[in-house]
PDB file of C-alpha atoms in Angstrom:
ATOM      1  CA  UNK Y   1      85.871  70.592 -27.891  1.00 90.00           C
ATOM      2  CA  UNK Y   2      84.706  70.726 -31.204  1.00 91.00           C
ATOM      3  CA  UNK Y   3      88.227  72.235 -32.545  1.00 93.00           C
ATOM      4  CA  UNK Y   4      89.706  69.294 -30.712  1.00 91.00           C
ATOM      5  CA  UNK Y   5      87.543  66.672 -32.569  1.00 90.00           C
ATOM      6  CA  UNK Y   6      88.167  68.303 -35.992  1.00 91.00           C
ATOM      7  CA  UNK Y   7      91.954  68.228 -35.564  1.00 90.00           C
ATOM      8  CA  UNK Y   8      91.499  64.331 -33.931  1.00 89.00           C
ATOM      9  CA  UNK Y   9      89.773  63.645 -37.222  1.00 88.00           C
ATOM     10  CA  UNK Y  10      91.834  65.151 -39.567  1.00 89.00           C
ATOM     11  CA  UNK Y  11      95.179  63.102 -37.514  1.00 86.00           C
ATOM     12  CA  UNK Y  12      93.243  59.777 -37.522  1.00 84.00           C
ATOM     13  CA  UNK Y  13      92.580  59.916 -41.561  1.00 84.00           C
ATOM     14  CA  UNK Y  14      95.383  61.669 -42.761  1.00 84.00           C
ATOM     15  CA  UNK Y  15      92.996  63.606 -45.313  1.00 85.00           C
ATOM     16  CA  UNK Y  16      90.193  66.263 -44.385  1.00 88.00           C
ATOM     17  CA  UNK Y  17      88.101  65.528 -46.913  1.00 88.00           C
ATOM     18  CA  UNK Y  18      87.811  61.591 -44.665  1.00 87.00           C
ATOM     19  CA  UNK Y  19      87.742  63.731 -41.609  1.00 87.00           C
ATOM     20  CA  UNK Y  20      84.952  65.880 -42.608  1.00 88.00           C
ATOM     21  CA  UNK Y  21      82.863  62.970 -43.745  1.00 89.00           C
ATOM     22  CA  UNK Y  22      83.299  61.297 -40.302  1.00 86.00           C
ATOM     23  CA  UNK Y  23      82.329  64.800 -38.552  1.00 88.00           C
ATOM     24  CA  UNK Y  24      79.789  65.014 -41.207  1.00 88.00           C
ATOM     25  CA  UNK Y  25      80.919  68.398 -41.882  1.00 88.00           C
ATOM     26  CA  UNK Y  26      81.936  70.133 -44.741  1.00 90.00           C
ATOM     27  CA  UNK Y  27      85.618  70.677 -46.083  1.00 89.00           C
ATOM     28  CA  UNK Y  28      86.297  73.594 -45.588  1.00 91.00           C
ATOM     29  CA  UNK Y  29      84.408  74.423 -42.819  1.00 90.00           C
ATOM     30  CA  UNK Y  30      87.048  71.432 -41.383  1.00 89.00           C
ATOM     31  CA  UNK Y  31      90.036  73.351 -42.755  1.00 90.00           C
ATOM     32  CA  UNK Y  32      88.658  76.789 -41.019  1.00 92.00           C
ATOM     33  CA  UNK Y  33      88.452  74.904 -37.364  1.00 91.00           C
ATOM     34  CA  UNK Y  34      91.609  73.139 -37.401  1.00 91.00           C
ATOM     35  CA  UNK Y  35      93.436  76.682 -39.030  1.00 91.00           C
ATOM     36  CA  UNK Y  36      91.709  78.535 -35.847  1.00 93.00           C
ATOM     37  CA  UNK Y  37      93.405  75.985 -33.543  1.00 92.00           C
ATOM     38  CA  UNK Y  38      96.629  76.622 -34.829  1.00 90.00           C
ATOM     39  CA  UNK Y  39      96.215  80.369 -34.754  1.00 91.00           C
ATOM     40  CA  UNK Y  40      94.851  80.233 -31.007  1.00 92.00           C
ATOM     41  CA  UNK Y  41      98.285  77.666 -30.331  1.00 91.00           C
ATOM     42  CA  UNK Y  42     100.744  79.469 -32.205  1.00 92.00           C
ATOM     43  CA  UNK Y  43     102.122  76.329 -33.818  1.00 92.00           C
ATOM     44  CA  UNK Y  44     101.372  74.287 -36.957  1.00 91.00           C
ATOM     45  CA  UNK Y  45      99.746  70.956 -35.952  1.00 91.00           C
ATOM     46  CA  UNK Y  46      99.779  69.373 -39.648  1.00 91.00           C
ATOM     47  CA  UNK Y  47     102.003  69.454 -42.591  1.00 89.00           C
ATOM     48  CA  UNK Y  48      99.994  70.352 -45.537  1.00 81.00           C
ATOM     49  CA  UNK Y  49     102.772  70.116 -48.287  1.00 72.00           C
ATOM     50  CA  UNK Y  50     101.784  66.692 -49.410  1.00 62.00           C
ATOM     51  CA  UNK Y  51      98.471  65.024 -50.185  1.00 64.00           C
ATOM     52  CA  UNK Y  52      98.306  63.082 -47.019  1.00 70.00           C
ATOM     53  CA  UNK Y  53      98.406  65.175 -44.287  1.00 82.00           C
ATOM     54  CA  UNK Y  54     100.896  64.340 -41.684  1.00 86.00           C
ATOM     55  CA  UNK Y  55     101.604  65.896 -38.205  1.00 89.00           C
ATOM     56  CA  UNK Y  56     104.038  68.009 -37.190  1.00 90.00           C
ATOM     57  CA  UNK Y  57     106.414  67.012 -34.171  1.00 88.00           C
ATOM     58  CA  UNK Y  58     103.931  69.440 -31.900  1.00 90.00           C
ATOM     59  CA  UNK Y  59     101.151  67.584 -33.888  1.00 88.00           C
ATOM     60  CA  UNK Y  60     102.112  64.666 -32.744  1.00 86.00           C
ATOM     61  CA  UNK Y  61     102.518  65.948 -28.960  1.00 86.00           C
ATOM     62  CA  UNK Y  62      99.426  67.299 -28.966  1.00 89.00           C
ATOM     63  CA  UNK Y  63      97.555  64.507 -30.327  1.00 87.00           C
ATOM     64  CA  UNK Y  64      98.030  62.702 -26.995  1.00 82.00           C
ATOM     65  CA  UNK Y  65      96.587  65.511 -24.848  1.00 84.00           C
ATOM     66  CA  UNK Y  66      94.022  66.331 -27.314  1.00 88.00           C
ATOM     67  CA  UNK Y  67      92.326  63.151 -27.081  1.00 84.00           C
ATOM     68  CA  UNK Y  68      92.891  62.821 -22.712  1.00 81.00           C
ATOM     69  CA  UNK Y  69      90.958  66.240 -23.096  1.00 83.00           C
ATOM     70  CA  UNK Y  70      88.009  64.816 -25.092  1.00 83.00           C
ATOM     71  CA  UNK Y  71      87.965  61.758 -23.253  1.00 78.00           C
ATOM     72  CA  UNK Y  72      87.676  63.334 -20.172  1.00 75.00           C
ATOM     73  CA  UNK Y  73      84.676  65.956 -21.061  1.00 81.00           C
ATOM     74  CA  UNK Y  74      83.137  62.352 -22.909  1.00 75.00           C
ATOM     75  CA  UNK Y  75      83.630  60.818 -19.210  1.00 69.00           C
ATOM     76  CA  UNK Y  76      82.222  63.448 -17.533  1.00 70.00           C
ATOM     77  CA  UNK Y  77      79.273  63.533 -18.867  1.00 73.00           C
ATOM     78  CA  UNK Y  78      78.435  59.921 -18.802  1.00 63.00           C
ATOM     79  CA  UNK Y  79      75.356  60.182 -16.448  1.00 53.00           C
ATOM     80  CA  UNK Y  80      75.506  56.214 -16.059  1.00 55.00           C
ATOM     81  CA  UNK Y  81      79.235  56.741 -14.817  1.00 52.00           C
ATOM     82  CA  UNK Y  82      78.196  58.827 -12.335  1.00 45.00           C
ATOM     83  CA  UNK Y  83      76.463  55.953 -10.515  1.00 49.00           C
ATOM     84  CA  UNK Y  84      79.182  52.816 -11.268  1.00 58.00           C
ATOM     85  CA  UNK Y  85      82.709  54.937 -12.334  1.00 74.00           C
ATOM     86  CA  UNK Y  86      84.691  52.483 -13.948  1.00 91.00           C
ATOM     87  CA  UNK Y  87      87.613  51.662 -13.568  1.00 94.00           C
ATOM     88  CA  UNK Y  88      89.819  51.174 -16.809  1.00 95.00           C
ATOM     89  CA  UNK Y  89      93.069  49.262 -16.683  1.00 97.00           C
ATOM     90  CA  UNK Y  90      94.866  49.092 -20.133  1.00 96.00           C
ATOM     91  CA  UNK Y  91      97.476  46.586 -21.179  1.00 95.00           C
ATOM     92  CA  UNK Y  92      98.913  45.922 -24.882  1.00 91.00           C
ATOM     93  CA  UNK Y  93      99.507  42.499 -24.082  1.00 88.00           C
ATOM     94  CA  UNK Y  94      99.718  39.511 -21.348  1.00 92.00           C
ATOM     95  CA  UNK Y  95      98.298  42.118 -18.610  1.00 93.00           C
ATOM     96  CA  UNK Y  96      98.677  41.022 -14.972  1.00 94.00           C
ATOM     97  CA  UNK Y  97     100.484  37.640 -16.471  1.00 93.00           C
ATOM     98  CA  UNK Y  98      99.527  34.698 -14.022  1.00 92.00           C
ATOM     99  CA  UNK Y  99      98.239  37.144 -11.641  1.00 94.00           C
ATOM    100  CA  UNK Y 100      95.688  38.392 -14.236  1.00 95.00           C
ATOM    101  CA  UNK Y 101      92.651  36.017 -12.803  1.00 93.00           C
ATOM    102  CA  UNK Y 102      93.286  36.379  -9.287  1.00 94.00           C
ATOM    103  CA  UNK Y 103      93.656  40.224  -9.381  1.00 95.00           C
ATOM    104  CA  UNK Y 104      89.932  40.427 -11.498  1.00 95.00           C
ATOM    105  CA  UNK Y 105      88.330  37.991  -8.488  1.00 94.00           C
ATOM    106  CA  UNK Y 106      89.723  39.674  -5.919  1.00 94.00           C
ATOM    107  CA  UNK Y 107      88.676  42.438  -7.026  1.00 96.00           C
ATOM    108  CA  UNK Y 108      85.280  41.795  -7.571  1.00 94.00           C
ATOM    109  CA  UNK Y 109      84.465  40.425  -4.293  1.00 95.00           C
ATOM    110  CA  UNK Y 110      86.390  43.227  -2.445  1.00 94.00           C
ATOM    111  CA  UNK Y 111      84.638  46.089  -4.748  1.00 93.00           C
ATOM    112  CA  UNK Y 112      81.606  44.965  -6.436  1.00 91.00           C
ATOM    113  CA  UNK Y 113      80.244  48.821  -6.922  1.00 90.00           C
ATOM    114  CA  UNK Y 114      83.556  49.440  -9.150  1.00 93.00           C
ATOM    115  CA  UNK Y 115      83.472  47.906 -12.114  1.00 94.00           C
ATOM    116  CA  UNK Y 116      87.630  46.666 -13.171  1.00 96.00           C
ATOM    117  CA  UNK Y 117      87.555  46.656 -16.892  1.00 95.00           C
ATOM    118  CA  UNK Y 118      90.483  45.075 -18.221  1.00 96.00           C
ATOM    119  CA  UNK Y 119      90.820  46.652 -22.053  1.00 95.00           C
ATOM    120  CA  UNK Y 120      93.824  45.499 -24.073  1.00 94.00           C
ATOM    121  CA  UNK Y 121      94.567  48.346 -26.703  1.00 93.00           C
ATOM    122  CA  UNK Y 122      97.689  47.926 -28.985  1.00 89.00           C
ATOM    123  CA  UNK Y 123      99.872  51.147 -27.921  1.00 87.00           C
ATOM    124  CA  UNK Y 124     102.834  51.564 -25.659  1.00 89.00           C
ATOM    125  CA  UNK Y 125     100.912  52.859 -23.127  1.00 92.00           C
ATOM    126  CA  UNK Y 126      97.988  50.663 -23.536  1.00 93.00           C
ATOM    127  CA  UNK Y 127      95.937  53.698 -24.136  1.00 91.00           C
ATOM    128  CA  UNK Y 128      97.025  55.888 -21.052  1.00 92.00           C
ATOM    129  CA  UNK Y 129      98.318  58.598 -22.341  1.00 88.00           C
ATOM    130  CA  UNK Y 130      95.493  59.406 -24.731  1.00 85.00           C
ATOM    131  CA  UNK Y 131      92.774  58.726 -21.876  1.00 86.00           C
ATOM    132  CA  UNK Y 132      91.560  55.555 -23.140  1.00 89.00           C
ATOM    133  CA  UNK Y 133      92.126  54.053 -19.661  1.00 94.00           C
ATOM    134  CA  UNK Y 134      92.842  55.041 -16.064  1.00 94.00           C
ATOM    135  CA  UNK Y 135      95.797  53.156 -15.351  1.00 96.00           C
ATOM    136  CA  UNK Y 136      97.808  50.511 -17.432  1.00 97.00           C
ATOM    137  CA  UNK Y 137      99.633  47.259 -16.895  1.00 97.00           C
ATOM    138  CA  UNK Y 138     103.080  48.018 -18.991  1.00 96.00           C
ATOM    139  CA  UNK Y 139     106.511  46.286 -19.471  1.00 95.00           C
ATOM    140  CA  UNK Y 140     110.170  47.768 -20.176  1.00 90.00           C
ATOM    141  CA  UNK Y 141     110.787  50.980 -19.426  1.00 87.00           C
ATOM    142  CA  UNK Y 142     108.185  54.069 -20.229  1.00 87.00           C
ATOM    143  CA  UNK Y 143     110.004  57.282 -21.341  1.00 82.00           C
ATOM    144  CA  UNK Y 144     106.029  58.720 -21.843  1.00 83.00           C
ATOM    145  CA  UNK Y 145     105.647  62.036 -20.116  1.00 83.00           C
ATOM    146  CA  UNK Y 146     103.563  62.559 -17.609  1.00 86.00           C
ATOM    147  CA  UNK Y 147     103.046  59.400 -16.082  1.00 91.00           C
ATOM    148  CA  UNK Y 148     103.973  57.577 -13.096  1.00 93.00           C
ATOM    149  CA  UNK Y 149     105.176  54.084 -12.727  1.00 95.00           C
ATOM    150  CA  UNK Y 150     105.877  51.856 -10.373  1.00 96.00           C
ATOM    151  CA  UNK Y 151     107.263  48.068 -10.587  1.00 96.00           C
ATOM    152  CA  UNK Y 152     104.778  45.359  -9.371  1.00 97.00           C
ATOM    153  CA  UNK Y 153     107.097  42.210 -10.330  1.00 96.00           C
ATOM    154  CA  UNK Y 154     110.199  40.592 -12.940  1.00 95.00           C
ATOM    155  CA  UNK Y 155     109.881  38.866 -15.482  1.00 95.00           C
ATOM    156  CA  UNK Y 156     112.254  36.576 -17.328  1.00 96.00           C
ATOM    157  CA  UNK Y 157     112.208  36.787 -21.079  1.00 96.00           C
ATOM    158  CA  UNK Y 158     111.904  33.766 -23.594  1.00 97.00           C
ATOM    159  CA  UNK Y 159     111.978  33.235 -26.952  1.00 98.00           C
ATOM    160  CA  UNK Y 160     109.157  32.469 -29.329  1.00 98.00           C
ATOM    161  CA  UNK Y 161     110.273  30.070 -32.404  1.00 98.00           C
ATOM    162  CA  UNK Y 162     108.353  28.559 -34.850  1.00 98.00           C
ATOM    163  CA  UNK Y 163     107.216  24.637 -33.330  1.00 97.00           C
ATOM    164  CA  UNK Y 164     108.231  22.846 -36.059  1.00 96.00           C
ATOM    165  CA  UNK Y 165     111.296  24.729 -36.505  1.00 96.00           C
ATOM    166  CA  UNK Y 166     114.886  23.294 -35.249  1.00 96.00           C
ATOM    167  CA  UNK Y 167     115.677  26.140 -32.533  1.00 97.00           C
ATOM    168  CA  UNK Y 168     112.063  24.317 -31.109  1.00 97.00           C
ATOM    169  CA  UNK Y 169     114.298  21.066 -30.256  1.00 96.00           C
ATOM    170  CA  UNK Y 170     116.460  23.179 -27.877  1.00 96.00           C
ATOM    171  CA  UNK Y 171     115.689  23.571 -23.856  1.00 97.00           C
ATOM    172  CA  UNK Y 172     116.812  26.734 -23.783  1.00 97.00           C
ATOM    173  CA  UNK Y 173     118.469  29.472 -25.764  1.00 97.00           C
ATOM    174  CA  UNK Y 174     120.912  32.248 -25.684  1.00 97.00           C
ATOM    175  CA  UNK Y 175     120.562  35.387 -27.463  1.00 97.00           C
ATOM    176  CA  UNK Y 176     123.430  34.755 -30.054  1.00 96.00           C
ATOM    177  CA  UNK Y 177     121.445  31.455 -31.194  1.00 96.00           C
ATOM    178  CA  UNK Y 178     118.637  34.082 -32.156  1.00 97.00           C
ATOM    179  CA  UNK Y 179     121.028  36.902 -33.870  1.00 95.00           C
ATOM    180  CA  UNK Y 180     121.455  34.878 -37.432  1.00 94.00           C
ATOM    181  CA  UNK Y 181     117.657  34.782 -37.871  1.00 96.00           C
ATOM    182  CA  UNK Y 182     114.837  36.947 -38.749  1.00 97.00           C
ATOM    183  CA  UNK Y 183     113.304  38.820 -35.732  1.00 98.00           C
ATOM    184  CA  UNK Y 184     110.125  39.475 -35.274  1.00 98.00           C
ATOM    185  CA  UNK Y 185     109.444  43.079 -33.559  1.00 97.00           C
ATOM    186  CA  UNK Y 186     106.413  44.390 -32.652  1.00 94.00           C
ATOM    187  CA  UNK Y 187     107.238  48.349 -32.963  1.00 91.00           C
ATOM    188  CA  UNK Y 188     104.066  49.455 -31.608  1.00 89.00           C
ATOM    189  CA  UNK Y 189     103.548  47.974 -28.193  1.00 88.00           C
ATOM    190  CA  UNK Y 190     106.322  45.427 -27.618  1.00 90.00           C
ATOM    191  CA  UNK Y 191     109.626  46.338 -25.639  1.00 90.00           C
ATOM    192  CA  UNK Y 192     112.196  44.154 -27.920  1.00 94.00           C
ATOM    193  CA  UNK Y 193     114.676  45.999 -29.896  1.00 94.00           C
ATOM    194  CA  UNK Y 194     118.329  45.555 -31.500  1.00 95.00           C
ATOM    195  CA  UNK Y 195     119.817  46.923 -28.325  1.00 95.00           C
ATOM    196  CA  UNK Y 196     118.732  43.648 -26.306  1.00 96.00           C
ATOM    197  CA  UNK Y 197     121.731  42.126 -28.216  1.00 96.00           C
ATOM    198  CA  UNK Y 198     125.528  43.345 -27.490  1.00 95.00           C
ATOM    199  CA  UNK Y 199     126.595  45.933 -30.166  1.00 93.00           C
ATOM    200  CA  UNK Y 200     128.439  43.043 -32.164  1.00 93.00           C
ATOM    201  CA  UNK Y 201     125.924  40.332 -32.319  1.00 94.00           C
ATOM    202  CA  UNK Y 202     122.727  42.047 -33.495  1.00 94.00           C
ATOM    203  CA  UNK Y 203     120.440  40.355 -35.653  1.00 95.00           C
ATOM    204  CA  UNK Y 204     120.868  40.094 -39.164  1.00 87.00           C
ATOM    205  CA  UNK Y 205     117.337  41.238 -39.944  1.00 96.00           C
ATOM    206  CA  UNK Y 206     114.437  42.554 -38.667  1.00 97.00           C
ATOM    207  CA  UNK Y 207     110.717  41.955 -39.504  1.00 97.00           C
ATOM    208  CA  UNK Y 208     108.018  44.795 -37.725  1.00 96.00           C
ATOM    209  CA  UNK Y 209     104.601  44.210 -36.855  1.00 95.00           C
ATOM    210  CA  UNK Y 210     102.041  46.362 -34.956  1.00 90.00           C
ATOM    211  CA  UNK Y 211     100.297  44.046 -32.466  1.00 92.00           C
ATOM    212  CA  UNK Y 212     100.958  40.984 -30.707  1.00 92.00           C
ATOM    213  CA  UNK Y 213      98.265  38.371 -32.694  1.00 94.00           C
ATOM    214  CA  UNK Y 214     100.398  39.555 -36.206  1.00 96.00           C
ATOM    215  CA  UNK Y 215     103.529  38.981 -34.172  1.00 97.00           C
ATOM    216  CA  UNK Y 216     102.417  35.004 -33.064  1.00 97.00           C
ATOM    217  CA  UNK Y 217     101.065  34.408 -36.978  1.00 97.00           C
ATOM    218  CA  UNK Y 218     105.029  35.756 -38.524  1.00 97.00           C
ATOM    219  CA  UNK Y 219     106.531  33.542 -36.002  1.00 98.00           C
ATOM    220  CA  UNK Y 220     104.127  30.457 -36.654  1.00 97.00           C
ATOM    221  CA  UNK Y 221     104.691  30.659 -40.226  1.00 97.00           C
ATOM    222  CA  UNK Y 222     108.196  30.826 -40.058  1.00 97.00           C
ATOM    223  CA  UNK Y 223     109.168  34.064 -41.149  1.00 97.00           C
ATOM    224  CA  UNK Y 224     111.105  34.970 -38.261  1.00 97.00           C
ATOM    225  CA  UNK Y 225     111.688  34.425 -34.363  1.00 98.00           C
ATOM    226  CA  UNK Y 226     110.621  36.730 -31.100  1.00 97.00           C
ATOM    227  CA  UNK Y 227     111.450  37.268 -27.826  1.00 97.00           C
ATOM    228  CA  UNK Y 228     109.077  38.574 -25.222  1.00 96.00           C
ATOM    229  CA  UNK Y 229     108.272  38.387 -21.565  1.00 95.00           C
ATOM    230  CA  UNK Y 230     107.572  35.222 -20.063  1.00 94.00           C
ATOM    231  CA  UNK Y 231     104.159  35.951 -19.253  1.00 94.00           C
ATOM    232  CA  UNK Y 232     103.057  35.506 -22.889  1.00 95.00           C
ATOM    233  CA  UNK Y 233     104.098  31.909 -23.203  1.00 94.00           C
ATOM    234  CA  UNK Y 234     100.532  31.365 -20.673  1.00 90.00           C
ATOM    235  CA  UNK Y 235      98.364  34.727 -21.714  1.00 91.00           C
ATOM    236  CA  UNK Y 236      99.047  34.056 -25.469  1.00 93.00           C
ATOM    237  CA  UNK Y 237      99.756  30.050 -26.408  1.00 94.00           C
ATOM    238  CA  UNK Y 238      99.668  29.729 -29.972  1.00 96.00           C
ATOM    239  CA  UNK Y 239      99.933  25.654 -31.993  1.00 96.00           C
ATOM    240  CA  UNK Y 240     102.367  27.228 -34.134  1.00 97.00           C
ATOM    241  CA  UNK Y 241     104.999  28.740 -31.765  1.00 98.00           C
ATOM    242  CA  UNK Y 242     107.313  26.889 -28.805  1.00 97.00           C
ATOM    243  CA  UNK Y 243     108.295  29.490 -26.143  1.00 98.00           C
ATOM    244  CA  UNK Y 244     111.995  28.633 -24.705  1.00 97.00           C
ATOM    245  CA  UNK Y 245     113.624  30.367 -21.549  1.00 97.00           C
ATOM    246  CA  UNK Y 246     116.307  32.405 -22.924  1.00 97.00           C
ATOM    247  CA  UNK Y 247     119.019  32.286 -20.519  1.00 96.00           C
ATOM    248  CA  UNK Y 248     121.145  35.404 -21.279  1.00 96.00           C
ATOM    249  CA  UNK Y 249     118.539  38.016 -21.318  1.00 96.00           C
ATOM    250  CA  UNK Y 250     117.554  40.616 -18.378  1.00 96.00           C
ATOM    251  CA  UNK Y 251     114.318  40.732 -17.145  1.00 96.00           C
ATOM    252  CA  UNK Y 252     111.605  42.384 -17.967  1.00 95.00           C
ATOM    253  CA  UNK Y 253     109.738  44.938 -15.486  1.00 96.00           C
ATOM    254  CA  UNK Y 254     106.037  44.484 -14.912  1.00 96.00           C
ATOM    255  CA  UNK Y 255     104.757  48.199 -14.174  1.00 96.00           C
ATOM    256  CA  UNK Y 256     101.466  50.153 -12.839  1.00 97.00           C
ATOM    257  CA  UNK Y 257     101.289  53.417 -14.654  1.00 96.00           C
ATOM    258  CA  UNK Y 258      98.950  56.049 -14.175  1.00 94.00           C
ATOM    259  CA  UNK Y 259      98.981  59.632 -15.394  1.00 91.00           C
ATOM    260  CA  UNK Y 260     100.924  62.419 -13.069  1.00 88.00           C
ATOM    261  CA  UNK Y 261      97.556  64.254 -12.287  1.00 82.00           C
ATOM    262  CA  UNK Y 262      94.088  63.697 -10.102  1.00 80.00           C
ATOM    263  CA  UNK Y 263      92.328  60.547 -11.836  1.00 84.00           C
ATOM    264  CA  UNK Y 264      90.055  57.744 -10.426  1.00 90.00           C
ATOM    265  CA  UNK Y 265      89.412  57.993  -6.926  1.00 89.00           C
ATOM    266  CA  UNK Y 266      90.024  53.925  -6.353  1.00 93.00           C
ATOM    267  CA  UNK Y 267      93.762  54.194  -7.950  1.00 95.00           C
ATOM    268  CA  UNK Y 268      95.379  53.822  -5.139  1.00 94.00           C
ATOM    269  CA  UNK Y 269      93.549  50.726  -3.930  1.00 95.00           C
ATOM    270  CA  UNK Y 270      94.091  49.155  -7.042  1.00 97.00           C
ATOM    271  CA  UNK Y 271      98.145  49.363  -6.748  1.00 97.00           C
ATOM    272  CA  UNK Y 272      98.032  48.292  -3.303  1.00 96.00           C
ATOM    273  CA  UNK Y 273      95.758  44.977  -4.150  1.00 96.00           C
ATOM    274  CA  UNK Y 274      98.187  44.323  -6.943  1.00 97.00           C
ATOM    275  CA  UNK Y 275     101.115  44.453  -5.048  1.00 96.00           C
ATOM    276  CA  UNK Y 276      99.501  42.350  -2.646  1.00 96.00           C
ATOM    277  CA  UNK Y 277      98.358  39.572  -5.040  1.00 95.00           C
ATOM    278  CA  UNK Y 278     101.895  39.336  -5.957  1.00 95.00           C
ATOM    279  CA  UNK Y 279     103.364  39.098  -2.449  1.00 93.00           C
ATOM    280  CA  UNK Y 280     100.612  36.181  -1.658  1.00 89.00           C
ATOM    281  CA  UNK Y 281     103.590  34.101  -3.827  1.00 72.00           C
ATOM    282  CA  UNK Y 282     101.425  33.020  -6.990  1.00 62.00           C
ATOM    283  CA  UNK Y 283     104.666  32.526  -8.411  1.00 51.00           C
ATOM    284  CA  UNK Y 284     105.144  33.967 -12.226  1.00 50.00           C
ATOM    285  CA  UNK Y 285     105.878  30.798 -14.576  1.00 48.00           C
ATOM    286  CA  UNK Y 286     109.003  29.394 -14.383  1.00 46.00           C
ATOM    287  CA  UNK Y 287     111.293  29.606 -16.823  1.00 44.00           C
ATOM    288  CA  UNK Y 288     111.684  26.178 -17.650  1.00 44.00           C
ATOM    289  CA  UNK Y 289     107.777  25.331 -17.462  1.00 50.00           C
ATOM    290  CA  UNK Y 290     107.085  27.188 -20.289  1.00 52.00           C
ATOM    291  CA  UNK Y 291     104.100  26.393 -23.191  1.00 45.00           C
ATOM    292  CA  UNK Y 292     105.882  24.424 -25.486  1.00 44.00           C
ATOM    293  CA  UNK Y 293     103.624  25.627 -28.222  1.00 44.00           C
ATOM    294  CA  UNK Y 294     100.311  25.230 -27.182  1.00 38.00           C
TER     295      UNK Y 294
END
């Protein structure tokens, strides 16, 4: 464990002199532990040819199961877990959509001793695949390994547009009306790409962000345009942006992940309640009763 943490240190600050501060270790006694890893691995885990240490494509890899590992011997020795195990269910953004609020009540009158934390961390996996959470509420398609999915409902996708811009006066739009302005992106935990648009209609430019709120502000102040699932027109209403169905687009899948391996004992109930919720017909927004900004 302690090898682990060093190397988790030294790939959250880039720099072992930061990482040894935060371990409140010395240097080199950092540089010896993470060296040792490598040695016991056989691979290198960080490039050391510039200032700022960067990982290696195994780095990388092993970053993820890494921190599962310490997150799981953390967990484990939680003595207060051991009485009321939580259980963790990421998202990045919108979660359950409009089944969100019935899925948290439900679940709290059917199983009060099981706490159903509901933790939104900006990642692709919502923080699965690093052990953050036990199971995660994901849309688009997952190419993670090591995880299992499985689709709880479709959504439609919209567009987001600034509200006092001129696509705002439209009922609905098409892809192609989107293509000639700036879109928005959010790289880190959003499921919008070029290849939503056909090969010869992409858009002219591209603006990234990491996380939905910086995503909302770009659009607001007019710096581009976004399209997302429709979901976030009622989880994330913002005075500066006007949601419109966009009528060309495929849907979006609404998934359950969990990881491929023995986890929380009360997984299982959770996907079937969730599944259930959905077939009691508490119908996903329509596309044409969208938030019209706020």
């Amino acid at each position: 464990m302690r090898h682990l943490r060093a190397f988790l240190a030294v790939a959250d600050e880039g720099n072992v002199t930061r990482a040894a501060a935060r371990l409140r270790l010395t240097q080199p006694a950092v540089s010896r532990t993470l060296a040792a890893l490598e040695q016991h691995l056989g691979v290198r885990l960080v490039d050391r040819s510039t200032h700022h240490l960067a990982l290696t494509p195994e780095g990388v890899v092993f970053r993820d199961k890494a921190a599962a590992a310490v997150a799981a011997f953390d967990e484990a020795l939680d003595s207060g877990g051991l009485r009321h195990w939580p259980l963790r269910l990421g998202h990045a953004w919108s979660a359950f959509g409009p089944y969100t609020t019935p899925l948290l009540r439900r679940w709290q009158e059917l199983y009060p001793r099981t706490p159903l934390e509901l933790l939104r961390i900006d990642d692709r996996t919502a923080g699965l695949t690093r052990g953050e959470v036990d199971a995660a509420l994901l849309r688009g398609p997952v190419e993670a390994p090591g995880l299992v999915t499985e689709v709880l409902f479709e959504e439609e996708r919209v567009a987001a547009v600034a509200a006092d811009g001129p696509l705002a006066g439209r009922a609905t739009l098409r892809l192609a009306d989107l293509a000639d302005e700036t879109v928005v992106l959010n790289t880190v935990s959003g499921t919008t790409t070029v290849d939503l648009w056909p090969p010869d209609g992409r858009p002219a430019a591209t603006l990234t962000v990491a996380n939905t709120d910086d995503w909302l502000t770009a659009i607001a102040a007019g710096r581009g345009v976004g399209v997302s699932a429709a979901s976030t027109a009622g989880m994330h209403p913002h005075s500066g942006v006007a949601y419109r169905p966009l009528v060309d687009a495929p849907s979006v899948p609404v998934l359950l992940a969990r990881r491929d391996a023995p986890g929380h004992p009360e997984l299982p109930v959770l996907a079937a309640l969730a599944h259930e919720i959905v077939r009691q017909g508490i119908a996903p927004p329509a596309a044409g009763d969208l938030a019209q900004g706020g």
